[in-house]
CSV table of C-alpha atoms in Angstrom, one decimal:
chain,number,residue,atom,x,y,z
A,1,MET,CA,128.3,75.3,86.0
A,2,ILE,CA,124.5,75.2,86.7
A,3,ILE,CA,122.7,78.4,85.6
A,4,LEU,CA,119.1,79.6,86.0
A,5,ALA,CA,118.0,82.1,83.4
A,6,PHE,CA,114.6,83.8,83.1
A,7,ASP,CA,112.8,86.5,81.2
A,8,THR,CA,109.6,88.5,82.0
A,9,CYS,CA,110.2,91.7,80.0
A,10,LEU,CA,107.6,91.5,77.2
A,11,GLY,CA,104.7,89.2,76.3
A,12,ALA,CA,106.0,85.9,77.7
A,13,VAL,CA,107.5,84.3,80.8
A,14,SER,CA,110.3,81.8,80.2
A,15,ALA,CA,112.9,80.1,82.4
A,16,ALA,CA,115.8,77.8,81.5
A,17,VAL,CA,118.4,75.8,83.4
A,18,SER,CA,121.8,75.1,81.9
A,19,VAL,CA,123.6,72.1,83.5
A,20,ARG,CA,127.1,71.9,82.2
A,21,GLY,CA,126.0,73.3,78.9
A,22,ARG,CA,122.8,71.2,78.5
A,23,VAL,CA,119.8,73.5,78.5
A,24,THR,CA,116.3,72.7,79.6
A,25,SER,CA,113.6,75.4,79.3
A,26,ARG,CA,110.0,76.3,79.8
A,27,PHE,CA,108.2,79.1,77.8
A,28,GLU,CA,104.7,80.5,78.2
A,29,LEU,CA,103.0,83.4,76.3
A,30,CYS,CA,102.0,85.8,79.1
A,31,PRO,CA,100.7,89.3,78.2
A,32,THR,CA,100.0,89.9,81.9
A,33,GLY,CA,100.4,88.1,85.2
A,34,HIS,CA,104.2,87.8,85.0
A,35,ALA,CA,104.5,87.9,88.8
A,36,GLU,CA,102.1,85.0,89.2
A,37,ARG,CA,103.7,82.8,86.5
A,38,LEU,CA,107.4,83.3,87.1
A,39,MET,CA,107.9,81.0,90.0
A,40,PRO,CA,105.8,78.1,88.6
A,41,VAL,CA,107.7,78.4,85.3
A,42,VAL,CA,111.1,78.4,87.2
A,43,GLU,CA,110.1,75.4,89.3
A,44,ALA,CA,109.0,73.5,86.2
A,45,ALA,CA,112.3,74.2,84.4
A,46,LEU,CA,114.3,73.1,87.5
A,47,ALA,CA,112.2,69.9,87.7
A,48,ASP,CA,112.7,69.2,84.0
A,49,ALA,CA,116.5,69.6,84.5
A,50,GLY,CA,116.5,67.4,87.6
A,51,THR,CA,118.1,70.2,89.6
A,52,ALA,CA,117.3,71.8,92.9
A,53,PHE,CA,117.2,75.5,93.5
A,54,ALA,CA,120.0,75.2,96.0
A,55,ASP,CA,122.3,73.8,93.2
A,56,ILE,CA,122.2,77.0,91.1
A,57,GLN,CA,125.6,78.7,90.7
A,58,ARG,CA,124.7,81.6,88.5
A,59,ILE,CA,121.5,83.7,87.8
A,60,ALA,CA,120.9,85.3,84.4
A,61,VAL,CA,118.0,87.7,83.7
A,62,THR,CA,116.9,90.0,80.8
A,63,LEU,CA,117.4,93.6,81.9
A,64,GLY,CA,114.9,95.3,79.6
A,65,PRO,CA,113.6,97.3,77.9
A,66,GLY,CA,110.1,96.1,78.3
A,67,GLY,CA,106.8,96.6,80.2
A,68,PHE,CA,107.4,98.2,83.6
A,69,THR,CA,105.7,95.6,85.7
A,70,GLY,CA,107.2,92.5,84.0
A,71,LEU,CA,110.6,94.1,83.9
A,72,ARG,CA,110.5,94.8,87.6
A,73,VAL,CA,109.3,91.3,88.4
A,74,GLY,CA,112.4,89.8,86.7
A,75,ILE,CA,114.9,92.2,88.1
A,76,THR,CA,113.5,91.8,91.7
A,77,ALA,CA,113.6,88.0,91.4
A,78,ALA,CA,117.2,88.0,90.1
A,79,ARG,CA,118.3,90.2,93.0
A,80,ALA,CA,116.5,88.1,95.5
A,81,PHE,CA,117.7,84.7,94.1
A,82,GLY,CA,121.3,86.0,93.8
A,83,LEU,CA,121.2,87.2,97.5
A,84,ALA,CA,119.6,84.1,98.8
A,85,LEU,CA,122.0,81.7,97.0
A,86,GLY,CA,125.1,83.9,97.3
A,87,VAL,CA,125.7,83.5,93.6
A,88,PRO,CA,126.6,86.1,90.9
A,89,VAL,CA,123.9,87.6,88.6
A,90,VAL,CA,124.4,88.4,84.9
A,91,GLY,CA,122.1,90.0,82.4
A,92,LEU,CA,121.5,91.0,78.8
A,93,SER,CA,119.1,93.3,76.9
A,94,SER,CA,115.8,91.7,76.2
A,95,LEU,CA,116.1,92.9,72.6
A,96,GLU,CA,119.4,91.2,72.2
A,97,VAL,CA,118.0,87.9,73.5
A,98,LEU,CA,115.1,88.3,71.0
A,99,ALA,CA,117.5,89.1,68.1
A,100,ARG,CA,119.8,86.2,68.9
A,101,GLY,CA,116.9,83.8,68.8
A,102,ALA,CA,115.7,85.2,65.5
A,103,ALA,CA,119.2,85.1,64.0
A,104,GLU,CA,119.1,81.3,64.4
A,105,SER,CA,115.9,80.9,62.3
A,106,ILE,CA,115.8,83.6,59.6
A,107,GLY,CA,118.2,84.5,56.9
A,108,ALA,CA,118.3,88.3,57.2
A,109,THR,CA,121.7,90.1,57.3
A,110,ARG,CA,120.7,92.9,59.6
A,111,LEU,CA,118.0,92.6,62.3
A,112,ILE,CA,116.1,95.2,64.3
A,113,ALA,CA,114.6,93.7,67.5
A,114,ALA,CA,111.5,95.7,68.3
A,115,ALA,CA,108.9,95.8,71.1
A,116,PRO,CA,106.0,98.2,71.8
A,117,ALA,CA,106.9,101.0,74.2
A,118,GLY,CA,103.4,102.6,74.6
A,119,ARG,CA,102.1,105.8,73.1
A,120,ALA,CA,102.8,104.3,69.7
A,121,GLY,CA,106.5,104.3,70.4
A,122,VAL,CA,108.8,101.3,70.0
A,123,TYR,CA,111.9,100.0,71.7
A,124,ALA,CA,114.4,98.9,69.1
A,125,GLN,CA,118.0,97.7,68.8
A,126,LEU,CA,120.0,97.0,65.7
A,127,PHE,CA,122.2,93.9,65.1
A,128,GLU,CA,124.3,92.2,62.4
A,129,ALA,CA,122.9,88.7,62.2
A,130,HIS,CA,125.7,86.5,60.7
A,131,PRO,CA,128.1,86.7,62.6
A,132,PHE,CA,126.0,88.2,65.4
A,133,VAL,CA,127.2,91.7,66.3
A,134,VAL,CA,125.5,94.4,68.4
A,135,LEU,CA,125.4,97.5,66.3
A,136,GLY,CA,123.9,99.9,68.8
A,137,PRO,CA,122.3,100.2,72.2
A,138,PRO,CA,118.5,99.8,72.8
A,139,ARG,CA,116.6,103.0,71.9
A,140,LEU,CA,113.2,104.4,72.3
A,141,ILE,CA,111.8,105.5,68.9
A,142,ALA,CA,109.0,108.0,68.8
A,143,PRO,CA,106.2,107.5,66.3
A,144,GLY,CA,107.4,108.4,62.8
A,145,GLU,CA,110.9,109.4,64.1
A,146,PRO,CA,113.4,109.0,61.2
A,147,VAL,CA,116.0,106.3,61.8
A,148,PRO,CA,118.1,106.1,58.6
A,149,GLU,CA,120.6,103.7,60.2
A,150,PHE,CA,117.8,101.1,60.3
A,151,ALA,CA,117.5,101.1,56.4
A,152,ASP,CA,117.6,97.8,54.7
A,153,ALA,CA,117.2,95.8,57.9
A,154,THR,CA,114.5,93.3,58.9
A,155,ALA,CA,112.4,94.2,61.9
A,156,ILE,CA,111.3,91.3,64.1
A,157,GLY,CA,109.4,91.0,67.4
A,158,PRO,CA,106.1,92.4,68.7
A,159,GLY,CA,107.0,96.0,67.8
A,160,ALA,CA,108.2,95.3,64.2
A,161,ALA,CA,105.2,96.9,62.4
A,162,LEU,CA,105.6,100.1,64.5
A,163,LEU,CA,108.8,100.8,62.7
A,164,ALA,CA,107.2,101.1,59.3
A,165,GLY,CA,107.9,104.5,57.8
A,166,CYS,CA,110.9,105.2,60.1
A,167,ALA,CA,113.5,104.2,57.6
A,168,ALA,CA,113.8,103.1,54.0
A,169,ASN,CA,113.2,99.5,52.9
A,170,ILE,CA,112.6,98.1,56.4
A,171,ASP,CA,111.3,94.6,56.0
A,172,ILE,CA,108.8,93.3,58.5
A,173,GLY,CA,109.8,89.8,59.7
A,174,PRO,CA,108.1,87.6,62.3
A,175,GLU,CA,106.1,89.6,64.8
A,176,ASP,CA,105.2,86.8,67.1
A,177,LEU,CA,108.7,86.3,68.5
A,178,GLN,CA,109.5,86.9,72.2
A,179,PRO,CA,112.7,86.7,74.2
A,180,ASP,CA,113.4,83.1,75.3
A,181,ALA,CA,115.4,82.3,78.4
A,182,ALA,CA,116.9,79.3,76.6
A,183,ILE,CA,119.0,81.7,74.5
A,184,LEU,CA,120.1,83.6,77.6
A,185,ALA,CA,121.0,80.4,79.4
A,186,ARG,CA,123.4,79.4,76.6
A,187,LEU,CA,125.2,82.8,76.8
A,188,ALA,CA,125.2,83.3,80.6
A,189,ALA,CA,128.5,81.5,81.4
A,190,VAL,CA,130.5,84.1,79.5
A,191,LEU,CA,128.6,87.2,80.4
A,192,PRO,CA,130.2,89.7,82.9
A,193,VAL,CA,129.0,89.6,86.5
A,194,LEU,CA,126.9,92.6,87.4
A,195,ASP,CA,127.9,94.6,90.5
A,196,MET,CA,124.3,96.0,90.6
A,197,VAL,CA,121.4,94.5,88.8
A,198,ARG,CA,119.7,97.5,87.2
A,199,PRO,CA,116.9,97.5,84.7
A,200,ILE,CA,117.3,99.2,81.3
A,201,TYR,CA,114.8,102.1,81.4
A,202,LEU,CA,114.4,104.1,78.2
A,203,ARG,CA,111.3,106.1,79.2
A,204,ALA,CA,111.0,108.4,82.2
A,205,ALA,CA,108.3,107.5,84.8
A,206,ASP,CA,104.8,108.8,84.0
A,207,ALA,CA,104.3,109.8,87.6
A,208,LYS,CA,105.3,113.4,88.4
A,209,PRO,CA,105.7,115.0,91.9
A,210,GLN,CA,103.0,117.5,92.8
A,211,ILE,CA,105.1,120.6,93.3
A,212,GLY,CA,103.5,122.9,95.8
A,213,LYS,CA,100.8,120.5,96.8
A,214,GLY,CA,102.5,118.7,99.7
A,215,LEU,CA,101.4,119.1,103.2
A,216,ALA,CA,103.2,121.8,105.2
A,217,ARG,CA,105.7,120.4,107.8
A,218,ALA,CA,104.4,120.9,111.3
A,219,VAL,CA,106.3,123.5,113.3
A,220,ASP,CA,107.3,122.8,116.9
A,221,SER,CA,106.1,125.9,118.8
A,222,ARG,CA,107.8,124.9,122.1
A,223,GLN,CA,110.4,127.4,123.3
A,224,THR,CA,114.0,126.2,123.6
C-alpha cells in the first residue's frame, strides 16, 4: 500500500510517504503559513519516495487538537485529496502522534502530550509509554485546573510547561517536540477508515452571533 500522511496542527508542517512499509518524510518547523507550505512539503516527500500523487492509495492526517487555521488546512486537504483520488482517509489525534514519537526517544513510563490552546490553556492527552496505550481522550485544561490523574507523568511538547501546578510531580520533558507525519505514516495502514473527516475541536468558536442586530427581513407588500 502507498500512503500519504501529513500534519499541520501545531508548530510544524510535515508529510510522509509510506511505500509498502518504507517511509520517506519531510519536516519543517512552521509557526505560521501552514497553507503555503503544505503542498511544497507534500510534493518534496512524494519526490523523495519516487512516487506520483496518482499512486497514493490512502490518505492519513492529524485531526487535532491544534491551531484553528493549521488544523483546517490539514483537514481540508485530506478531504480534497481523498475525493480527488477516490481513496480512503484515516486520522489520529495530533497529541497521540506527538506522544508516539516521544515514546520512541525518552524513557518515561507515562507521557502527557501537551500543546498551547490559547488564553493560557493547554491541550493535553495522557498515555502509557511502554507498551504504548492511550489512557484518555484529548482534553482542554484551563490555567491552574487540577488534573490529579496526570500525577507522576512526564509532559512533553510545546505546551508542557503550561501544565506545571496542575498535578503533583509532573516532570517537564522536551518542549521542542512536534507531531511528525512519519509516525502517522507507519500507523496509517491499520487505522480505521473515516466515514467523515472531522477535526477534533476542544474549544468553542470565539465568534458569537449578534442576537438582535441582524437586518430585518424585507416584507413583500404586494396583495395576493
